[in-house]
C-alpha positions as a Markdown table, in Angstrom:
| # | Residue | x | y | z |
|---|---|---|---|---|
| 1 | Met | -0.6 | 40.8 | -21.4 |
| 2 | Asn | -0.6 | 36.9 | -21.7 |
| 3 | Phe | -4.1 | 37.6 | -23.8 |
| 4 | Ile | -2.5 | 39.9 | -26.1 |
| 5 | Ile | 0.7 | 38.1 | -26.5 |
| 6 | Ser | -1.9 | 35.3 | -27.5 |
| 7 | Val | -4.0 | 37.4 | -30.1 |
| 8 | Phe | -1.0 | 38.6 | -31.3 |
| 9 | Ser | -0.2 | 35.2 | -32.4 |
| 10 | Glu | -2.6 | 33.8 | -33.4 |
| 11 | Ser | -3.3 | 37.1 | -36.2 |
| 12 | Trp | 0.2 | 36.5 | -36.8 |
| 13 | Asn | 0.0 | 33.0 | -38.3 |
| 14 | Leu | -3.3 | 33.8 | -40.2 |
| 15 | Leu | -0.5 | 36.9 | -41.7 |
| 16 | Leu | 1.4 | 34.5 | -42.0 |
| 17 | Glu | -0.6 | 31.5 | -44.0 |
| 18 | Ala | -1.9 | 34.4 | -46.1 |
| 19 | Ser | 0.4 | 36.3 | -47.5 |
| 20 | Val | 2.0 | 34.2 | -50.3 |
| 21 | Tyr | -1.4 | 33.8 | -52.0 |
| 22 | Ile | -2.8 | 37.9 | -50.8 |
| 23 | Leu | 0.3 | 38.9 | -53.0 |
| 24 | Phe | -0.5 | 37.1 | -56.0 |
| 25 | Gly | -3.9 | 37.7 | -55.4 |
| 26 | Ile | -3.3 | 41.7 | -55.7 |
| 27 | Leu | -0.9 | 41.3 | -58.5 |
| 28 | Val | -3.7 | 39.5 | -60.4 |
| 29 | Gly | -5.6 | 42.5 | -59.4 |
| 30 | Gly | -3.3 | 45.1 | -60.8 |
| 31 | Leu | -3.1 | 43.1 | -64.3 |
| 32 | Leu | -6.3 | 43.2 | -64.6 |
| 33 | Lys | -6.8 | 47.4 | -64.1 |
| 34 | Val | -4.3 | 47.5 | -67.3 |
| 35 | Phe | -5.4 | 44.6 | -69.2 |
| 36 | Leu | -8.9 | 44.3 | -68.3 |
| 37 | Ser | -10.5 | 48.3 | -67.3 |
| 38 | Pro | -13.9 | 48.0 | -66.3 |
| 39 | Ala | -15.1 | 51.1 | -68.1 |
| 40 | Thr | -13.8 | 49.3 | -71.3 |
| 41 | Val | -15.7 | 46.2 | -71.3 |
| 42 | Ala | -18.8 | 48.8 | -70.3 |
| 43 | Arg | -19.6 | 48.6 | -74.0 |
| 44 | His | -20.8 | 45.2 | -73.8 |
| 45 | Leu | -22.9 | 45.7 | -71.0 |
| 46 | Gly | -25.3 | 47.8 | -72.9 |
| 47 | Glu | -28.1 | 45.8 | -74.6 |
| 48 | Gly | -29.4 | 42.8 | -74.6 |
| 49 | Arg | -31.8 | 41.1 | -71.6 |
| 50 | Phe | -29.6 | 37.9 | -71.2 |
| 51 | Thr | -25.8 | 38.0 | -71.9 |
| 52 | Ser | -25.0 | 41.6 | -70.7 |
| 53 | Val | -26.1 | 39.7 | -67.7 |
| 54 | Phe | -24.0 | 37.3 | -67.7 |
| 55 | Lys | -20.6 | 38.8 | -69.3 |
| 56 | Ala | -21.3 | 42.2 | -65.9 |
| 57 | Ala | -21.2 | 38.3 | -63.5 |
| 58 | Ile | -18.5 | 36.9 | -65.4 |
| 59 | Leu | -16.6 | 40.1 | -65.3 |
| 60 | Gly | -17.0 | 41.0 | -62.3 |
| 61 | Ile | -15.7 | 37.2 | -60.2 |
| 62 | Pro | -11.9 | 38.3 | -60.5 |
| 63 | Ile | -12.2 | 42.4 | -60.2 |
| 64 | Pro | -10.9 | 43.0 | -57.1 |
| 65 | Leu | -13.0 | 45.7 | -55.6 |
| 66 | Cys | -15.0 | 45.8 | -51.9 |
| 67 | Ser | -18.7 | 47.0 | -51.7 |
| 68 | Cys | -18.3 | 50.6 | -52.0 |
| 69 | Gly | -14.6 | 50.4 | -54.2 |
| 70 | Val | -17.0 | 48.7 | -57.1 |
| 71 | Leu | -19.8 | 51.7 | -56.7 |
| 72 | Pro | -17.7 | 54.5 | -58.6 |
| 73 | Ala | -17.5 | 51.5 | -61.3 |
| 74 | Ala | -21.1 | 50.4 | -61.1 |
| 75 | Val | -22.0 | 54.7 | -61.7 |
| 76 | Ser | -19.5 | 54.4 | -64.4 |
| 77 | Leu | -21.2 | 51.4 | -66.2 |
| 78 | Lys | -24.4 | 53.0 | -65.7 |
| 79 | Lys | -23.5 | 56.3 | -67.0 |
| 80 | Gln | -22.1 | 55.0 | -70.0 |
| 81 | Gly | -25.2 | 52.8 | -71.0 |
| 82 | Ala | -24.8 | 49.1 | -69.0 |
| 83 | Asn | -28.4 | 48.5 | -68.1 |
| 84 | Ser | -29.7 | 47.7 | -64.9 |
| 85 | Gly | -29.6 | 44.2 | -64.6 |
| 86 | Ala | -26.3 | 43.8 | -66.2 |
| 87 | Thr | -25.1 | 46.6 | -63.1 |
| 88 | Thr | -27.1 | 44.8 | -60.1 |
| 89 | Ala | -25.1 | 41.9 | -61.7 |
| 90 | Phe | -21.6 | 43.7 | -61.6 |
| 91 | Leu | -22.6 | 44.8 | -58.4 |
| 92 | Ile | -23.0 | 41.4 | -56.8 |
| 93 | Ser | -20.3 | 39.4 | -58.0 |
| 94 | Thr | -17.4 | 42.0 | -58.0 |
| 95 | Pro | -17.0 | 42.7 | -54.3 |
| 96 | Glu | -18.3 | 38.8 | -53.4 |
| 97 | Ser | -15.4 | 37.6 | -54.7 |
| 98 | Gly | -12.0 | 39.2 | -56.4 |
| 99 | Ala | -8.5 | 37.3 | -57.4 |
| 100 | Asp | -7.4 | 38.0 | -54.6 |
| 101 | Ser | -10.4 | 37.2 | -52.1 |
| 102 | Ile | -10.2 | 33.9 | -54.0 |
| 103 | Ala | -6.2 | 33.6 | -53.5 |
| 104 | Ile | -6.2 | 33.9 | -49.6 |
| 105 | Thr | -9.4 | 31.6 | -49.4 |
| 106 | Tyr | -7.4 | 29.0 | -50.8 |
| 107 | Ala | -4.7 | 29.4 | -48.1 |
| 108 | Leu | -7.2 | 30.1 | -44.9 |
| 109 | Met | -9.8 | 27.5 | -45.8 |
| 110 | Asp | -10.3 | 25.0 | -48.2 |
| 111 | Pro | -11.1 | 24.1 | -52.5 |
| 112 | Ile | -14.9 | 23.0 | -51.7 |
| 113 | Met | -15.0 | 26.9 | -50.2 |
| 114 | Thr | -12.5 | 28.9 | -53.1 |
| 115 | Val | -14.8 | 27.3 | -55.1 |
| 116 | Ala | -18.0 | 27.6 | -53.9 |
| 117 | Arg | -17.5 | 31.4 | -53.2 |
| 118 | Pro | -17.2 | 32.2 | -56.9 |
| 119 | Val | -20.2 | 29.7 | -57.4 |
| 120 | Ala | -22.4 | 31.2 | -55.5 |
| 121 | Ala | -21.8 | 35.0 | -56.5 |
| 122 | Phe | -22.1 | 33.9 | -59.6 |
| 123 | Phe | -25.1 | 32.2 | -59.4 |
| 124 | Thr | -26.4 | 35.0 | -57.2 |
| 125 | Ala | -25.3 | 38.1 | -59.4 |
| 126 | Ile | -27.0 | 36.6 | -62.5 |
| 127 | Thr | -30.3 | 36.1 | -60.5 |
| 128 | Ala | -30.2 | 39.8 | -59.5 |
| 129 | Gly | -29.6 | 40.9 | -62.8 |
| 130 | Leu | -31.9 | 38.9 | -65.6 |
| 131 | Thr | -34.6 | 39.2 | -62.7 |
| 132 | Glu | -34.1 | 43.2 | -63.2 |
| 133 | Asn | -34.2 | 43.4 | -67.1 |
| 134 | Leu | -37.6 | 40.5 | -67.0 |
| 135 | Leu | -39.0 | 43.5 | -64.5 |
| 136 | His | -38.1 | 46.2 | -66.9 |
| 137 | Ala | -36.4 | 45.4 | -70.3 |
| 138 | Pro | -33.4 | 46.9 | -71.5 |
| 139 | Gly | -34.1 | 49.4 | -73.6 |
| 140 | His | -32.6 | 48.8 | -78.1 |
| 141 | Gly | -30.3 | 51.0 | -79.7 |
| 142 | Lys | -31.2 | 54.0 | -77.6 |
| 143 | Asn | -29.1 | 52.4 | -74.6 |
| 144 | Gln | -26.1 | 52.6 | -76.9 |
| 145 | Val | -23.1 | 52.2 | -75.0 |
| 146 | Thr | -19.8 | 54.7 | -75.5 |
| 147 | Ala | -16.7 | 52.9 | -74.1 |
| 148 | Asp | -13.8 | 55.4 | -72.0 |
| 149 | Leu | -11.0 | 54.3 | -74.5 |
| 150 | Ser | -8.6 | 56.1 | -72.5 |
| 151 | Cys | -5.4 | 54.8 | -71.3 |
| 152 | Thr | -4.7 | 52.9 | -68.1 |
| 153 | Val | -0.7 | 53.0 | -68.0 |
| 154 | Asp | 0.0 | 56.9 | -67.5 |
| 155 | Gly | -3.6 | 58.5 | -69.1 |
| 156 | Cys | -0.9 | 59.4 | -72.6 |
| 157 | Cys | -4.5 | 60.1 | -74.8 |
| 158 | Asp | -8.5 | 60.0 | -74.7 |
| 159 | Gly | -8.8 | 57.3 | -77.4 |
| 160 | Ile | -10.6 | 59.4 | -79.0 |
| 161 | Asp | -8.4 | 61.6 | -80.4 |
| 162 | Cys | -5.7 | 58.6 | -80.5 |
| 163 | Pro | -8.1 | 56.0 | -82.3 |
| 164 | Pro | -7.6 | 51.8 | -80.2 |
| 165 | Glu | -5.4 | 51.2 | -83.7 |
| 166 | Val | -3.2 | 53.6 | -82.4 |
| 167 | His | -2.7 | 53.9 | -78.4 |
| 168 | Lys | -1.7 | 50.2 | -79.1 |
| 169 | His | 1.7 | 50.9 | -80.0 |
| 170 | His | 2.3 | 53.4 | -77.8 |
| 171 | His | 3.1 | 50.8 | -74.5 |
| 172 | Ser | 5.2 | 48.1 | -74.9 |
| 173 | Phe | 3.9 | 44.8 | -72.7 |
| 174 | Ala | 7.0 | 45.6 | -70.4 |
| 175 | Glu | 5.2 | 49.0 | -69.5 |
| 176 | Lys | 2.0 | 47.9 | -68.9 |
| 177 | Leu | 3.2 | 45.1 | -66.7 |
| 178 | Gly | 5.4 | 47.9 | -65.1 |
| 179 | Ala | 1.7 | 49.8 | -64.2 |
| 180 | Gly | 0.3 | 46.7 | -63.3 |
| 181 | Leu | 2.4 | 46.5 | -60.5 |
| 182 | Arg | 2.8 | 49.4 | -59.5 |
| 183 | Phe | -1.0 | 49.8 | -59.9 |
| 184 | Ala | -1.3 | 46.2 | -57.4 |
| 185 | Leu | 1.2 | 47.0 | -54.6 |
| 186 | Ser | 0.6 | 50.9 | -54.2 |
| 187 | Asp | -3.9 | 52.1 | -54.9 |
| 188 | Leu | -4.5 | 48.3 | -54.5 |
| 189 | Trp | -2.7 | 47.5 | -51.9 |
| 190 | Gly | -3.8 | 51.0 | -50.3 |
| 191 | Asp | -7.3 | 50.6 | -50.6 |
| 192 | Met | -7.7 | 47.8 | -48.4 |
| 193 | Ala | -4.7 | 47.4 | -46.4 |
| 194 | Cys | -6.4 | 48.3 | -43.2 |
| 195 | Trp | -9.2 | 46.9 | -43.4 |
| 196 | Phe | -7.5 | 43.4 | -44.0 |
| 197 | Leu | -4.9 | 43.4 | -40.8 |
| 198 | Leu | -8.3 | 44.4 | -38.5 |
| 199 | Gly | -9.5 | 41.7 | -40.6 |
| 200 | Val | -6.2 | 39.4 | -39.0 |
| 201 | Ile | -6.6 | 41.0 | -35.5 |
| 202 | Leu | -10.5 | 40.2 | -35.3 |
| 203 | Gly | -9.4 | 37.0 | -36.4 |
| 204 | Gly | -6.6 | 36.7 | -33.7 |
| 205 | Phe | -9.7 | 38.3 | -31.6 |
| 206 | Ile | -12.2 | 35.1 | -32.2 |
| 207 | Thr | -9.7 | 32.9 | -32.4 |
| 208 | Val | -8.5 | 33.4 | -28.2 |
| 209 | Leu | -11.7 | 34.7 | -27.3 |
| 210 | Val | -14.6 | 32.9 | -28.7 |
| 211 | Pro | -15.9 | 29.6 | -26.2 |
| 212 | Glu | -16.1 | 26.8 | -29.1 |
| 213 | Glu | -19.2 | 25.1 | -27.2 |
| 214 | Leu | -20.8 | 28.6 | -28.0 |
| 215 | Met | -20.2 | 28.7 | -31.3 |
| 216 | Ile | -21.0 | 24.6 | -32.4 |
| 217 | Met | -23.9 | 25.5 | -30.4 |
| 218 | Tyr | -26.0 | 28.2 | -32.2 |
| 219 | Leu | -23.9 | 28.5 | -35.6 |
| 220 | Gly | -22.7 | 24.7 | -36.1 |
| 221 | Gly | -25.4 | 24.7 | -39.0 |
| 222 | Gly | -29.0 | 24.7 | -40.0 |
| 223 | Leu | -31.0 | 27.8 | -41.0 |
| 224 | Leu | -31.2 | 29.8 | -37.5 |
| 225 | Ser | -27.1 | 29.5 | -38.4 |
| 226 | Met | -27.2 | 31.1 | -42.1 |
| 227 | Leu | -29.9 | 33.4 | -40.6 |
| 228 | Val | -27.7 | 34.6 | -37.8 |
| 229 | Met | -25.1 | 35.1 | -40.1 |
| 230 | Leu | -27.2 | 37.2 | -42.2 |
| 231 | Ala | -28.4 | 39.6 | -39.9 |
| 232 | Val | -25.2 | 40.3 | -38.6 |
| 233 | Gly | -23.1 | 40.7 | -42.9 |
| 234 | Ile | -26.3 | 42.6 | -43.9 |
| 235 | Pro | -25.0 | 46.0 | -42.7 |
| 236 | Leu | -21.4 | 45.2 | -41.6 |
| 237 | Tyr | -18.6 | 47.0 | -43.7 |
| 238 | Ile | -16.0 | 44.9 | -44.4 |
| 239 | Cys | -14.3 | 44.1 | -47.5 |
| 240 | Ala | -14.1 | 40.6 | -49.2 |
| 241 | Thr | -10.2 | 40.2 | -48.8 |
| 242 | Ala | -10.2 | 41.0 | -44.8 |
| 243 | Ser | -13.6 | 38.5 | -44.2 |
| 244 | Thr | -11.6 | 35.6 | -45.4 |
| 245 | Pro | -9.3 | 35.3 | -41.9 |
| 246 | Ile | -12.7 | 36.5 | -40.0 |
| 247 | Ala | -14.5 | 33.5 | -41.7 |
| 248 | Ala | -11.4 | 31.1 | -41.8 |
| 249 | Ala | -11.7 | 31.5 | -37.6 |
| 250 | Leu | -14.7 | 31.3 | -37.1 |
| 251 | Ile | -14.7 | 27.9 | -39.0 |
| 252 | Leu | -11.2 | 26.4 | -36.5 |
| 253 | Lys | -14.1 | 27.4 | -33.5 |
| 254 | Gly | -16.5 | 25.2 | -35.5 |
| 255 | Val | -18.3 | 27.4 | -37.2 |
| 256 | Ser | -20.1 | 25.7 | -40.3 |
| 257 | Pro | -18.7 | 26.0 | -43.8 |
| 258 | Gly | -22.3 | 27.2 | -44.8 |
| 259 | Ala | -22.6 | 29.1 | -42.1 |
| 260 | Val | -19.6 | 31.3 | -43.2 |
| 261 | Leu | -19.8 | 31.0 | -46.6 |
| 262 | Val | -23.1 | 33.3 | -45.7 |
| 263 | Phe | -21.2 | 35.5 | -43.9 |
| 264 | Leu | -18.3 | 35.8 | -47.0 |
| 265 | Leu | -21.1 | 36.3 | -49.4 |
| 266 | Val | -23.3 | 39.4 | -47.6 |
| 267 | Gly | -20.7 | 41.0 | -45.5 |
| 268 | Pro | -18.7 | 42.3 | -48.4 |
| 269 | Ala | -21.9 | 42.3 | -50.9 |
| 270 | Thr | -24.0 | 45.0 | -48.5 |
| 271 | Asn | -24.0 | 47.5 | -46.0 |
| 272 | Val | -26.0 | 50.7 | -45.3 |
| 273 | Thr | -23.5 | 52.7 | -47.2 |
| 274 | Ser | -23.8 | 50.9 | -50.7 |
| 275 | Leu | -27.2 | 50.1 | -50.2 |
| 276 | Thr | -28.4 | 53.8 | -49.6 |
| 277 | Val | -25.9 | 54.5 | -53.0 |
| 278 | Leu | -27.4 | 51.6 | -55.2 |
| 279 | Phe | -30.8 | 53.3 | -54.0 |
| 280 | Gly | -29.8 | 56.6 | -55.5 |
| 281 | Ile | -28.0 | 54.8 | -58.7 |
| 282 | Leu | -31.4 | 52.1 | -59.1 |
| 283 | Gly | -34.0 | 52.7 | -57.6 |
| 284 | Lys | -36.0 | 50.5 | -54.7 |
| 285 | Arg | -37.3 | 48.0 | -57.1 |
| 286 | Ala | -33.2 | 47.2 | -58.1 |
| 287 | Thr | -32.5 | 48.2 | -54.6 |
| 288 | Ala | -35.3 | 45.4 | -53.2 |
| 289 | Ile | -34.1 | 42.9 | -55.7 |
| 290 | Tyr | -30.2 | 43.2 | -55.1 |
| 291 | Leu | -30.8 | 42.4 | -51.3 |
| 292 | Thr | -33.7 | 39.6 | -51.8 |
| 293 | Thr | -31.5 | 38.1 | -53.3 |
| 294 | Ile | -28.7 | 38.2 | -51.6 |
| 295 | Ala | -30.6 | 37.2 | -48.7 |
| 296 | Leu | -32.0 | 34.2 | -50.6 |
| 297 | Phe | -28.9 | 32.7 | -51.8 |
| 298 | Ser | -26.4 | 33.1 | -49.7 |
| 299 | Val | -28.4 | 31.3 | -47.3 |
| 300 | Gly | -29.6 | 28.5 | -50.0 |
| 301 | Phe | -26.3 | 27.6 | -51.2 |
| 302 | Gly | -25.0 | 28.1 | -46.9 |
| 303 | Leu | -27.5 | 24.8 | -46.9 |
| 304 | Ile | -26.0 | 23.6 | -49.6 |
| 305 | Leu | -22.6 | 23.8 | -48.3 |
| 306 | Asp | -23.0 | 22.0 | -45.1 |
| 307 | Gln | -25.2 | 19.4 | -47.5 |
| 308 | Val | -21.6 | 19.2 | -49.3 |
| 309 | Tyr | -19.4 | 18.6 | -46.7 |
| 310 | Met | -21.7 | 16.0 | -44.6 |
| 311 | Gly | -22.3 | 13.8 | -48.0 |
| 312 | Phe | -18.3 | 13.6 | -48.9 |
| 313 | Gly | -17.7 | 13.0 | -44.9 |
| 314 | Leu | -15.0 | 16.2 | -44.7 |
| 315 | Ser | -14.6 | 18.2 | -41.2 |
| 316 | Ala | -13.6 | 21.8 | -42.6 |
| 317 | Gln | -12.6 | 22.4 | -39.3 |
| 318 | Ala | -9.5 | 20.3 | -39.6 |
| 319 | Val | -8.6 | 20.9 | -43.5 |
| 320 | Ala | -8.3 | 24.8 | -42.6 |
| 321 | Gly | -5.6 | 26.4 | -43.8 |
| 322 | Gln | -3.7 | 23.1 | -45.2 |
| 323 | Ala | -2.8 | 24.8 | -48.6 |
| 324 | Ser | -0.5 | 27.0 | -46.7 |
| 325 | Glu | 1.2 | 24.2 | -45.4 |
| 326 | Met | 2.4 | 23.9 | -49.6 |
| 327 | Ile | 4.4 | 27.4 | -49.3 |
| 328 | Pro | 8.0 | 27.2 | -47.8 |
| 329 | Tyr | 7.7 | 29.1 | -44.3 |
| 330 | Ser | 10.6 | 31.0 | -45.7 |
| 331 | Ala | 8.7 | 32.5 | -48.4 |
| 332 | Arg | 6.1 | 33.2 | -45.8 |
| 333 | Leu | 7.2 | 34.8 | -44.2 |
| 334 | Ala | 9.1 | 37.0 | -46.8 |
| 335 | Gly | 5.6 | 37.4 | -47.8 |
| 336 | Ala | 4.1 | 38.7 | -44.4 |
| 337 | Ala | 7.6 | 41.3 | -43.9 |
| 338 | Ile | 6.9 | 42.6 | -47.4 |
| 339 | Leu | 3.3 | 42.9 | -46.8 |
| 340 | Leu | 4.0 | 45.0 | -43.8 |
| 341 | Ile | 6.3 | 47.0 | -45.5 |
| 342 | Leu | 3.6 | 47.9 | -48.1 |
| 343 | Ser | 1.7 | 48.8 | -45.4 |
| 344 | Val | 2.9 | 51.3 | -43.4 |
| 345 | Lys | 1.6 | 54.4 | -45.7 |
| 346 | Pro | -1.6 | 53.3 | -46.3 |
| 347 | Leu | -2.1 | 52.7 | -42.3 |
| 348 | Tyr | 0.1 | 55.9 | -41.6 |
| 349 | Leu | -2.9 | 57.9 | -43.8 |
| 350 | Gly | -5.4 | 55.9 | -42.6 |
| 351 | Leu | -4.6 | 56.7 | -38.5 |
| 352 | Lys | -4.2 | 60.7 | -39.6 |
| 353 | Ser | -7.0 | 60.8 | -41.7 |
| 354 | Phe | -9.0 | 59.1 | -38.7 |
| 355 | Phe | -7.9 | 61.3 | -36.1 |
| 356 | Ile | -8.3 | 64.4 | -38.4 |
| 357 | Lys | -11.9 | 63.5 | -38.6 |
| 358 | Thr | -12.4 | 62.6 | -34.9 |
| 359 | Ser | -10.9 | 66.2 | -33.7 |
| 360 | His | -12.7 | 68.4 | -36.3 |
| 361 | Asp | -15.3 | 66.4 | -34.9 |
| 362 | His | -14.5 | 67.5 | -31.4 |
| 363 | His | -14.4 | 70.8 | -32.3 |
| 364 | His | -17.7 | 71.3 | -34.5 |
| 365 | His | -19.3 | 70.0 | -31.3 |
| 366 | Ser | -17.7 | 71.9 | -29.0 |
| 367 | Asp | -18.7 | 74.9 | -31.1 |
| 368 | Glu | -22.6 | 74.0 | -31.3 |
| 369 | Ala | -22.4 | 73.4 | -27.5 |
| 370 | Ser | -21.1 | 76.6 | -26.7 |
| 371 | Pro | -23.4 | 79.1 | -26.2 |
| 372 | Ala | -21.1 | 82.1 | -26.8 |
| 373 | Ser | -19.8 | 80.7 | -29.5 |
| 374 | Pro | -20.3 | 82.0 | -33.6 |
| 375 | Leu | -21.2 | 79.7 | -35.7 |
| 376 | Ser | -19.0 | 76.9 | -37.1 |
| 377 | Pro | -18.0 | 77.5 | -40.5 |
| 378 | Phe | -18.2 | 74.1 | -41.2 |
| 379 | Lys | -21.0 | 71.4 | -41.9 |
| 380 | Thr | -21.0 | 67.9 | -40.5 |
| 381 | Pro | -18.5 | 65.9 | -42.5 |
| 382 | Glu | -20.8 | 63.7 | -44.8 |
| 383 | Cys | -20.1 | 59.6 | -44.2 |
| 384 | Arg | -16.9 | 58.7 | -46.6 |
| 385 | Ser | -17.1 | 55.2 | -47.4 |
| 386 | Ser | -13.9 | 53.9 | -47.7 |
| 387 | Thr | -12.5 | 51.3 | -50.2 |
């Protein structure tokens, strides 16, 4: 019982530290959805080896989509004419960063890590995108993009029969603001709530269970630490926001900031499901470039980051979470309460979906095992990636 109380206590502390910042992050994400739709931006990503990649990388930084959530957006960009380099850059910078994950990194860690995370994501995305476009130059003229100009507020028009200059008078700023807030607090948080709370609980487990000496011994810095984190992060599915409480717990246990950065970059950008879909969207070469660039740059930036902390004589362990102390306890408590209230519906739907899937799987296997049973009308459920 003491163990459970300790885990709950550590998880609760992580939630308190992150609450106000993550609320701010998801609100920014909701406004980006209304005022800066990725589909609308697609028209900028079709032509040019260099400018399209730069635009895709920079636009991906604030958009809060995880590694599986970014896939439909990338498919949309590709179908609308975005070249492979721009699509690759968007696929890297978007899940590795985001307004929400930047805010929570500042809350749970420190300003250096907060800056290092999007900077590393940006340069990784630029390199992968340019490499893809230099090896396979995008077409000129034939890849002209047709932007999706449909209304992001309430779908009132498609932007074709109703041109943008006409549609801009349909909704006031207040209506757009309201639509962005509704999206942030329902859809956006709904997509990440289960994963984030799981990350908070895992962070609590790590804080209570894992011996500090073990972490320092194997993950205290150096190339081996980076490679271990690389091996852990590549197959793992975890979104940028959910990975942050785990990373904060690792920092507090003595893991080097560079090794934690590798985890923060690789975990959200790669997993078995997303790599499989990438293979279908972009092909073998682009997928290989994607994975190789992420691996090399995450390790490289991890080694550089360790040197930065050493050079300034800073301890990531000592300064972790100091930003949250600037927020009054009452505000942190209110933020945590709001997040938990907003999480009730997503948690209920997530658990319901899990149990239904488990029940279907059980019945399916039972039918297969029974020689007298008729052929099951259900096919084996496909693995579906959660956003």
